[in-house]
């Protein structure tokens, strides 16, 4: 069996970088975010520090073990507890974050070529159309250290160099996840090996050094990106010419082990275990597709996974210290009051929930609902916000802070930062998250018994909808299976209401289940191929008159025929490892129906 690119997650030696081409995107009106700059700034543009961890969870309570982040960021800023990534794996998530576009629009859908990784990012023209380039154009000095993308390697780091950074010091594959033997590559210099040093400690020195550089140029505001690998699993990857043909061979080339903490943190949390939520290693199968085939984990497996969990918490301690050091340095330079600090991660993580081995790539809350904390001028302190935000909202937010125009191809909208904007968002902000995935799922723990490390056909389209009234996750898989969780009633997503073995409730929101499902399916139909504002206001694409703003409105009985009989359903004709449109069923743009006396979209536009 051919090995899809995702199996090379650890960044093996890769084919030559593909040629770059110029990206598009028109300028649009500036975002009216000035009120979020806070009263003290009076026109001066803020500095931005952006901390991006790797695979950090929200649902296994990792934030509870980070006292300095709590002190400096959570207590002094706002925690967005409904922040989501839109594709739960590193490279697609990072590309979406830095371009403001969903993976189906960047078409960077995997961690390695042909469907993803740094070469695909370059090939898509995105090296000329992403955040640091726009921030420099807006007058910012830009700095970055740590992991940028997967498949950015000791071989291809210069062909071309990532654009947009005044100074950079990147972690490179195949050493990115090697906690004690990392390779970093600074500006135009060749890669340097840091054998024997802890990668997050190395990174901390680099980050603080860049902060000094940035402060030395007070004529321009700065953006500093800090991207430690913690708490990603430790991965040793070995050079490889070509591509292995058989998944079984992969163990020769990539070895996953638990993350490795700095020596000073190695003995913390000895009694801590993965929270035993109701979905932890449950007695009955859950989910859909391959997830339903997983065996219950043995006591030995659970004990190993608890160790894996503790190693994550320990590895994160270095990040906790790094955040405190950054805050202290900003304060020492008198810049804390005019600097925004963002803290998030690329995607979430699961260990044992739904019987899953340590990993990500799923649509469950553990994998998609992730930490986002912001502190800065005008951001309420100690606030926990429930507004729905996603990774594609971050580029619009950051450009807005920089006073730069939003881009017409953004698939998200700025995150409310000020008290006033947060209050208004509670009533006006959208309630949905687009979720999409193509490819494999990978178990990063130990392989027990005759289990597998890879699961194929992990390709699905999903939508998460959250309001005060309801909370749903709806997914359509490439093999035709469907998933629906009533997350309000079933927060641990134990009962897939659409699995043939489930006995679904006769009504949901007081309506037959099929009426709710029809609306969710049509919403997903729009979102799976949406572009720009349609991704933010999908109901508007269905109801151009503007009278339907959310699921609640769409559930009105007068739209029953429209949703239940006139729309094509989301479907796939086969499972693929990338975005091959001919496998992805009907497309809204050509096959969708718009609510206007049932006139077809194609005739109406
Ligand atoms: C950072 O790069 C921008 C764009 O090339 C340039 O205008 C600016 O002067 C640079 N800043 C420093 C401190 O070199
Ligand atoms: C550490 O990484 C370097 C390349 O940066 C490599 O040559 C060396 O073999 C690695 N050492 C170990 C112990 O893996
Ligand atoms: C994956 O999907 C393909 C095509 O849709 C199918 O032929 C194959 O049997 C599936 N493989 C597994 C392991 O489910
Ligand atoms: C996405 O990229 C793959 C690999 O290059 C390509 O085959 C596919 O057609 C692209 N999909 C879209 C929608 O552009």
XYZ file of C-alpha atoms and ligand atoms in Angstrom:
661
model
C 0.000 0.000 0.000
C 1.340 3.456 -0.845
C 2.158 5.628 2.090
C 0.166 8.853 2.116
C 2.102 11.971 2.941
C 0.714 12.283 6.447
C 2.553 9.179 7.539
C 5.734 11.128 7.079
C 4.557 13.432 9.817
C 7.950 13.638 11.375
C 9.477 15.252 8.341
C 11.719 12.852 6.541
C 13.977 13.889 3.701
C 11.664 15.183 1.068
C 11.593 15.783 -2.649
C 12.982 19.080 -3.884
C 10.884 22.128 -3.102
C 8.363 23.004 -5.738
C 8.658 26.320 -7.493
C 6.887 29.267 -5.873
C 4.279 31.469 -7.458
C 2.605 34.655 -6.411
C -0.536 34.541 -4.273
C -3.621 36.675 -4.709
C -5.967 38.601 -2.458
C -7.307 42.102 -2.671
C -7.323 44.721 -0.008
C -10.576 45.602 1.656
C -11.802 48.143 4.131
C -9.804 48.414 7.361
C -11.189 46.579 10.371
C -12.802 48.883 12.880
C -10.807 47.525 15.761
C -9.303 50.754 16.970
C -11.422 50.669 20.107
C -9.657 47.510 21.172
C -6.300 49.271 21.239
C -7.219 50.684 24.584
C -7.259 54.249 25.747
C -3.532 54.514 26.478
C -2.327 53.936 22.952
C -3.711 56.989 21.152
C -2.818 56.017 17.600
C 0.453 54.306 18.409
C 0.327 50.784 17.066
C 0.788 47.949 19.525
C 3.482 45.308 19.564
C 2.349 41.712 19.272
C 3.865 38.614 20.845
C 2.321 35.410 19.533
C 3.038 32.163 21.382
C 2.049 29.037 19.460
C 2.491 25.700 21.226
C 2.190 22.355 19.477
C -0.700 19.936 20.155
C -1.739 21.508 23.466
C -5.107 20.411 24.839
C -7.784 22.409 26.567
C -9.953 19.431 27.528
C -7.338 17.484 29.481
C -6.813 20.609 31.640
C -3.249 21.415 30.572
C -3.803 25.083 31.499
C -4.356 24.058 35.138
C -0.711 23.011 35.351
C 0.759 26.273 34.049
C 0.823 28.694 37.003
C 2.835 31.431 35.276
C 0.586 31.471 32.226
C -2.340 31.696 34.615
C -0.731 34.572 36.492
C 0.470 36.580 33.498
C -2.048 35.765 30.790
C -5.293 34.223 32.095
C -5.592 36.505 35.134
C -4.520 39.564 33.142
C -6.353 38.776 29.913
C -9.277 36.961 28.322
C -9.538 33.205 27.847
C -11.587 32.333 24.757
C -12.986 29.012 25.863
C -14.755 28.392 22.552
C -11.741 28.792 20.335
C -11.374 26.148 17.617
C -8.913 25.020 15.039
C -10.528 24.114 11.739
C -8.222 21.237 10.721
C -6.802 19.286 13.650
C -3.241 18.753 12.508
C -0.152 20.937 12.624
C 0.664 22.157 9.140
C -2.850 22.769 7.778
C -3.793 24.419 11.092
C -0.740 26.700 11.010
C -1.235 27.627 7.378
C -4.881 28.499 8.073
C -3.833 30.534 11.098
C -1.201 32.494 9.183
C -3.262 33.040 6.016
C -6.745 33.519 7.493
C -8.087 30.890 5.110
C -9.618 27.466 5.629
C -7.633 24.449 4.472
C -9.983 23.828 1.550
C -8.972 27.281 0.276
C -5.230 27.067 0.952
C -5.278 23.443 -0.237
C -2.533 22.777 2.290
C -4.369 19.842 3.816
C -1.614 17.577 5.103
C 1.750 17.741 6.840
C 3.833 16.506 3.919
C 3.747 16.626 0.120
C 1.959 16.067 -2.117
C -0.966 17.573 -0.167
C 0.790 19.603 2.495
C 3.960 20.676 4.248
C 6.194 23.644 3.516
C 6.706 22.711 -0.172
C 2.948 22.716 -0.744
C 2.626 26.060 1.075
C 5.228 27.501 -1.279
C 3.664 25.860 -4.324
C 0.270 27.398 -3.488
C 1.821 30.869 -3.645
C 1.250 31.403 0.076
C 4.840 32.349 0.904
C 3.965 35.734 -0.607
C 0.517 35.930 0.965
C 0.661 35.295 4.681
C 0.748 37.195 7.923
C 4.397 38.316 8.288
C 4.458 39.662 4.723
C 1.346 41.717 5.420
C 2.653 42.888 8.790
C 5.899 44.096 7.232
C 3.883 45.929 4.585
C 1.969 47.515 7.444
C 5.224 48.790 8.945
C 5.999 46.094 11.498
C 9.338 44.485 12.225
C 8.726 40.751 12.321
C 10.570 38.000 14.207
C 9.904 34.308 14.560
C 11.504 31.395 16.302
C 10.494 27.739 16.550
C 8.439 25.483 14.344
C 6.856 27.143 11.341
C 5.531 24.253 9.230
C 6.141 20.555 8.756
C 8.395 19.421 5.939
C 10.469 22.577 6.318
C 13.771 20.771 6.443
C 17.534 20.945 6.667
C 17.439 20.307 2.898
C 14.827 22.768 1.673
C 15.053 25.636 4.198
C 16.609 27.955 1.598
C 14.564 27.094 -1.462
C 13.011 29.504 -0.892
C 13.464 31.020 2.572
C 10.140 31.727 4.291
C 9.220 35.304 3.354
C 8.236 38.141 5.629
C 10.590 37.848 8.589
C 13.128 40.488 9.552
C 14.826 37.819 11.618
C 13.992 34.171 12.065
C 15.376 31.064 13.733
C 13.344 28.053 12.635
C 13.221 24.507 13.905
C 13.810 22.183 10.979
C 12.762 18.650 10.120
C 13.796 15.922 10.593
C 14.854 17.275 14.014
C 11.815 19.430 14.790
C 10.400 17.093 17.453
C 13.710 15.858 18.719
C 13.603 17.439 22.184
C 17.289 16.828 22.878
C 18.734 17.123 19.390
C 16.979 19.959 17.636
C 18.229 21.793 14.550
C 17.534 25.517 14.315
C 18.298 27.668 11.302
C 18.826 31.412 11.723
C 18.234 33.975 8.980
C 20.406 32.959 5.997
C 22.793 30.807 8.036
C 23.046 27.026 7.701
C 21.227 24.840 10.280
C 22.848 24.378 13.688
C 22.449 21.236 15.797
C 21.707 21.641 19.515
C 22.465 18.101 20.509
C 22.111 17.562 24.251
C 20.237 20.814 24.947
C 16.531 21.000 25.666
C 14.760 22.453 22.643
C 12.450 24.779 24.608
C 15.360 26.220 26.589
C 17.231 26.844 23.335
C 14.126 28.485 21.916
C 13.651 30.668 25.005
C 17.098 32.217 24.564
C 16.345 32.897 20.914
C 12.955 34.423 21.691
C 14.347 36.719 24.381
C 17.173 37.708 22.023
C 14.682 38.679 19.324
C 12.748 40.664 21.875
C 15.926 42.680 22.575
C 16.412 43.200 18.826
C 12.821 44.343 18.441
C 13.054 46.768 21.352
C 16.190 48.266 19.823
C 14.081 49.586 16.907
C 11.426 51.690 18.611
C 10.643 53.464 15.318
C 8.535 50.477 14.234
C 6.175 48.243 16.224
C 7.040 44.534 16.252
C 5.505 41.123 15.878
C 7.333 38.273 17.599
C 6.223 34.686 16.923
C 7.396 32.069 19.436
C 6.572 28.481 18.509
C 7.932 25.823 20.876
C 7.340 22.156 20.010
C 6.086 21.295 23.492
C 3.959 19.351 24.254
C 4.164 17.458 20.927
C 5.436 13.896 21.229
C 9.156 13.346 20.804
C 9.861 12.067 17.320
C 13.061 10.666 16.009
C 13.099 10.603 12.274
C 15.773 9.051 10.182
C 16.862 10.141 6.749
C 15.214 8.383 3.946
C 15.612 8.578 0.219
C 12.297 8.084 -1.492
C 9.054 6.970 0.078
C 8.413 3.704 1.891
C 5.792 1.647 0.133
C 4.444 -0.140 3.107
C 3.055 1.348 6.292
C 4.701 -1.421 8.317
C 8.090 -0.103 7.292
C 7.435 3.300 8.756
C 8.676 2.278 12.200
C 12.156 2.038 10.716
C 12.021 5.685 9.767
C 9.990 7.423 12.449
C 9.877 6.652 16.152
C 7.313 8.311 18.433
C 7.996 8.536 22.171
C 6.441 10.702 24.901
C 7.622 14.329 25.035
C 10.835 14.885 27.016
C 10.778 17.563 29.721
C 13.774 19.605 30.820
C 15.655 17.772 33.595
C 14.437 20.257 36.232
C 10.803 19.293 35.490
C 11.256 15.553 35.067
C 9.806 14.559 38.424
C 6.789 16.821 38.681
C 3.196 15.606 38.834
C 4.004 12.033 39.763
C 0.433 11.255 40.795
C -1.317 13.038 37.951
C -3.313 10.997 35.439
C -5.442 11.791 32.393
C -8.790 13.132 33.649
C -11.196 10.196 33.839
C -14.038 11.859 31.980
C -16.979 9.660 30.941
C -15.484 9.296 27.455
C -12.145 8.042 28.788
C -11.582 4.470 27.586
C -15.344 3.862 27.656
C -16.865 0.405 28.008
C -18.867 0.800 24.781
C -17.605 1.908 21.383
C -18.253 5.520 20.349
C -17.903 7.675 17.258
C -17.943 6.570 13.650
C -15.784 4.820 11.090
C -12.398 3.582 12.366
C -12.936 5.043 15.842
C -15.692 2.472 16.423
C -13.264 -0.357 15.721
C -10.893 0.547 18.561
C -10.531 -2.021 21.340
C -10.813 -0.946 24.954
C -7.343 -0.115 26.248
C -5.650 -2.524 28.641
C -4.485 -1.441 32.116
C -0.912 -1.488 30.813
C -1.880 0.758 27.885
C -3.707 3.187 30.177
C -0.726 3.342 32.540
C 1.590 4.158 29.639
C -0.803 6.825 28.407
C -0.943 8.397 31.886
C 2.845 8.604 31.768
C 2.600 10.159 28.297
C 0.195 12.739 29.729
C 2.513 13.627 32.616
C 5.396 14.046 30.169
C 3.290 16.561 28.253
C 2.569 18.564 31.398
C 6.242 18.471 32.355
C 7.405 19.525 28.883
C 4.982 22.456 29.032
C 6.672 23.799 32.186
C 9.463 25.230 30.028
C 6.824 27.097 28.019
C 5.322 28.407 31.253
C 8.720 29.804 32.259
C 9.267 31.228 28.772
C 5.989 33.164 28.900
C 6.917 34.623 32.276
C 10.363 35.613 30.990
C 8.813 37.359 27.977
C 6.341 39.253 30.181
C 9.115 40.294 32.559
C 11.312 41.532 29.736
C 8.450 43.519 28.220
C 7.818 45.033 31.617
C 11.500 45.856 32.132
C 11.429 47.786 28.841
C 8.208 49.537 29.798
C 6.385 47.903 26.881
C 3.940 45.592 28.613
C 1.136 48.147 28.427
C 1.404 48.546 24.655
C 1.903 44.914 23.708
C -0.684 42.238 22.949
C 0.270 38.713 23.932
C -1.591 35.899 22.194
C -1.242 32.346 23.435
C -2.665 29.424 21.497
C -1.718 26.104 19.926
C -2.055 24.621 16.445
C -4.525 21.862 17.329
C -5.743 19.940 20.352
C -4.994 16.435 21.558
C -6.614 13.304 22.910
C -5.285 10.541 25.136
C -7.664 7.677 25.755
C -10.960 9.485 25.114
C -13.124 7.316 22.855
C -10.406 4.640 23.319
C -8.103 6.707 21.109
C -4.349 6.341 21.437
C -2.438 9.633 21.987
C -2.910 11.833 18.941
C -5.058 14.395 17.132
C -6.717 14.507 13.678
C -10.245 13.842 14.995
C -13.280 16.104 15.144
C -13.972 15.503 18.841
C -13.840 18.501 21.166
C -10.500 17.344 22.608
C -8.886 17.838 19.185
C -10.565 20.983 17.908
C -11.476 23.125 20.951
C -8.151 24.574 22.058
C -6.634 27.253 24.283
C -6.644 30.891 23.188
C -5.670 33.569 25.673
C -5.116 37.229 24.834
C -3.801 39.966 27.090
C -3.144 43.510 26.018
C -4.435 47.082 25.998
C -8.205 47.117 26.397
C -8.583 43.328 26.738
C -10.627 42.578 29.871
C -8.577 40.936 32.641
C -9.672 37.653 34.154
C -12.481 37.268 31.619
C -13.631 33.956 30.177
C -15.450 34.505 26.900
C -17.860 32.089 25.253
C -17.911 33.707 21.828
C -17.076 31.290 19.030
C -13.673 31.992 17.484
C -11.434 29.970 15.181
C -7.904 29.952 13.848
C -8.969 31.682 10.627
C -10.073 34.625 12.773
C -6.537 35.240 14.021
C -4.972 36.764 10.878
C -7.854 39.272 10.575
C -7.443 40.070 14.277
C -3.699 40.618 14.090
C -3.866 42.683 10.899
C -6.629 44.716 12.497
C -4.404 45.461 15.493
C -1.669 46.494 13.070
C -4.111 48.940 11.492
C -3.822 47.158 8.149
C -6.747 46.528 5.830
C -8.481 43.159 6.027
C -8.101 41.014 2.961
C -11.003 40.077 0.726
C -10.048 36.389 0.813
C -10.117 36.031 4.610
C -12.424 33.186 5.672
C -12.759 34.522 9.212
C -13.431 37.760 11.046
C -11.591 39.633 13.765
C -11.910 38.329 17.310
C -13.540 40.813 19.697
C -10.885 42.046 22.107
C -12.380 44.969 23.980
C -15.132 44.905 26.590
C -17.544 46.546 24.168
C -16.686 44.276 21.246
C -17.000 41.190 23.451
C -20.425 42.243 24.704
C -21.648 42.950 21.203
C -20.294 39.633 19.886
C -22.477 37.717 22.324
C -25.488 38.835 20.304
C -24.089 39.284 16.804
C -21.222 36.874 16.222
C -21.635 33.703 14.177
C -22.187 30.415 15.999
C -20.489 27.898 13.708
C -17.047 26.398 13.163
C -16.036 24.752 9.886
C -14.113 21.539 10.522
C -12.384 19.548 7.789
C -9.851 16.776 7.504
C -8.199 14.695 4.821
C -5.943 11.727 5.319
C -4.693 9.522 8.109
C -5.001 9.342 11.835
C -1.782 8.481 13.643
C -1.372 6.946 17.103
C 1.654 8.544 18.736
C 1.860 6.343 21.823
C 3.155 2.849 22.176
C 1.591 0.190 19.974
C 0.005 -2.468 22.186
C -0.773 -5.966 20.956
C -1.743 -6.225 17.317
C -3.080 -2.694 17.117
C -2.266 -0.325 14.351
C -0.355 2.959 14.426
C -2.214 4.400 11.432
C -5.854 4.542 10.513
C -6.742 5.183 6.909
C -9.690 7.076 5.463
C -9.790 9.666 8.209
C -11.392 12.088 5.764
C -14.471 13.987 6.895
C -16.306 17.315 6.706
C -17.951 18.647 9.831
C -19.593 21.616 11.410
C -19.757 22.618 15.046
C -22.650 24.896 16.036
C -22.811 26.510 19.464
C -25.360 28.876 20.955
C -27.081 29.326 24.288
C -29.945 27.231 22.947
C -28.056 24.323 21.359
C -24.673 22.753 20.761
C -24.125 20.263 17.937
C -21.330 18.530 16.080
C -22.338 17.111 12.701
C -19.953 15.226 10.408
C -20.050 13.373 7.103
C -17.268 10.858 6.494
C -15.737 9.845 3.177
C -17.093 6.313 3.639
C -20.628 7.674 3.894
C -21.017 7.465 7.672
C -22.624 10.345 9.545
C -22.104 11.669 13.032
C -24.286 13.907 15.169
C -23.750 14.765 18.819
C -26.105 16.808 20.906
C -23.176 18.278 22.808
C -25.418 20.136 25.263
C -26.985 16.888 26.429
C -23.931 14.741 25.704
C -20.836 16.885 26.355
C -18.481 13.919 26.096
C -19.837 12.925 22.673
C -20.629 9.381 23.675
C -23.728 8.910 21.551
C -23.588 9.362 17.809
C -27.274 9.934 17.140
C -26.857 8.987 13.488
C -25.164 5.648 13.950
C -27.482 2.816 12.856
C -27.116 1.169 16.270
C -28.214 4.281 18.175
C -31.733 4.826 19.318
C -32.036 8.501 18.554
C -34.373 10.696 20.556
C -37.662 11.235 18.788
C -37.189 14.982 18.935
C -34.350 17.466 19.113
C -35.160 21.088 19.996
C -38.777 19.934 19.927
C -38.510 18.910 16.266
C -38.009 15.572 14.530
C -34.297 14.781 14.375
C -34.348 14.739 10.574
C -35.397 18.390 10.453
C -32.349 19.456 12.455
C -30.045 17.174 10.471
C -31.278 18.569 7.154
C -30.341 22.118 8.240
C -26.947 21.049 9.556
C -26.229 19.151 6.361
C -27.071 22.170 4.229
C -24.958 24.423 6.444
C -22.077 21.995 5.943
C -22.819 21.905 2.201
C -22.152 25.653 2.093
C -19.162 25.607 4.454
C -17.204 22.740 2.910
C -16.406 24.832 -0.160
C -17.118 28.367 1.112
C -14.865 31.278 0.315
C -14.333 34.521 2.221
C -17.481 36.152 3.657
C -19.593 33.093 2.864
C -17.511 31.194 5.427
C -18.404 33.832 8.023
C -22.073 34.264 7.014
C -23.075 30.935 5.436
C -26.795 31.384 6.109
C -26.685 34.495 4.004
C -25.577 32.423 0.997
C -28.716 30.308 1.464
C -31.048 33.177 2.336
C -29.770 36.293 0.542
C -32.733 38.249 1.854
C -30.885 38.245 5.176
C -33.756 36.952 7.303
C -31.925 33.787 8.421
C -28.841 34.375 10.563
C -28.410 31.095 12.418
C -29.651 27.560 12.890
C -32.506 28.752 15.077
C -33.894 30.906 12.257
C -33.358 28.156 9.676
C -35.394 25.691 11.736
C -38.592 27.597 10.956
C -41.170 25.246 9.442
C -41.561 27.402 6.359
C -38.109 26.269 5.221
C -38.855 22.544 5.629
C -39.200 21.861 1.911
C -36.166 23.984 1.093
C -33.876 22.092 3.478
C -35.403 18.639 3.411
C -36.229 18.250 -0.270
C -34.497 20.837 -2.437
C -30.879 20.579 -1.322
C -28.362 17.978 -2.373
C -26.735 16.197 0.559
C -23.081 16.354 1.548
C -21.413 13.189 0.319
C -18.201 11.677 -1.023
C -17.778 9.239 -3.875
C -14.599 7.767 -2.342
C -11.957 8.394 0.307
C -8.954 10.422 -0.726
C -5.892 11.740 1.103
C -6.143 15.233 -0.296
C -8.734 17.636 -1.600
C -9.640 15.984 -4.894
C -12.906 17.645 -5.746
C -14.223 14.830 -7.911
C -14.296 12.647 -4.762
C -16.141 15.252 -2.706
C -19.690 15.000 -4.023
C -21.975 17.863 -5.026
C -20.672 21.415 -4.596
C -22.851 24.226 -3.355
C -21.587 26.657 -5.992
C -22.909 24.509 -8.819
C -25.501 22.237 -7.224
C -26.853 24.317 -4.346
C -30.246 25.941 -4.108
C -30.794 29.443 -2.778
C -33.983 30.345 -0.944
C -35.850 32.521 -3.412
C -38.918 30.702 -4.576
C -36.691 27.688 -5.083
C -34.671 29.212 -7.917
C -31.413 27.367 -8.456
C -28.241 29.139 -7.389
C -26.660 28.837 -10.822
C -29.664 30.496 -12.446
C -29.963 33.130 -9.808
C -26.432 34.580 -9.734
C 12.290 44.885 8.558
O 11.966 44.604 7.214
C 11.247 45.635 6.568
C 10.831 45.117 5.188
O 11.948 44.654 4.501
C 12.136 46.866 6.488
O 11.413 47.920 5.881
C 12.544 47.270 7.898
O 13.438 48.348 7.840
C 13.233 46.108 8.582
N 13.542 46.481 9.947
C 14.762 46.411 10.447
C 14.936 46.752 11.879
O 15.714 46.086 9.764
C 21.750 15.047 16.183
O 21.454 15.787 15.007
C 22.539 15.858 14.091
C 22.110 16.739 12.917
O 21.695 17.988 13.341
C 22.915 14.488 13.625
O 24.006 14.559 12.748
C 23.269 13.616 14.815
O 23.499 12.295 14.391
C 22.137 13.620 15.821
N 22.551 12.922 17.038
C 21.824 11.958 17.555
C 22.366 11.358 18.820
O 20.796 11.549 17.065
C -10.661 3.411 2.379
O -11.499 3.917 1.381
C -11.279 3.305 0.127
C -11.979 4.087 -0.982
O -13.049 4.830 -0.576
C -11.710 1.841 0.233
O -11.537 1.198 -0.995
C -10.849 1.186 1.302
O -11.298 -0.138 1.513
C -10.914 1.929 2.609
N -9.891 1.409 3.502
C -10.121 1.179 4.788
C -8.966 0.628 5.570
O -11.178 1.430 5.314
C -5.188 20.313 -4.093
O -3.868 19.878 -4.315
C -3.775 18.591 -4.891
C -2.305 18.197 -4.915
O -1.560 19.112 -5.627
C -4.425 18.609 -6.260
O -4.362 17.326 -6.823
C -5.874 19.025 -6.094
O -6.503 19.123 -7.352
C -5.970 20.363 -5.394
N -7.364 20.637 -5.110
C -7.933 21.797 -5.403
C -9.362 21.934 -5.056
O -7.310 22.700 -5.927
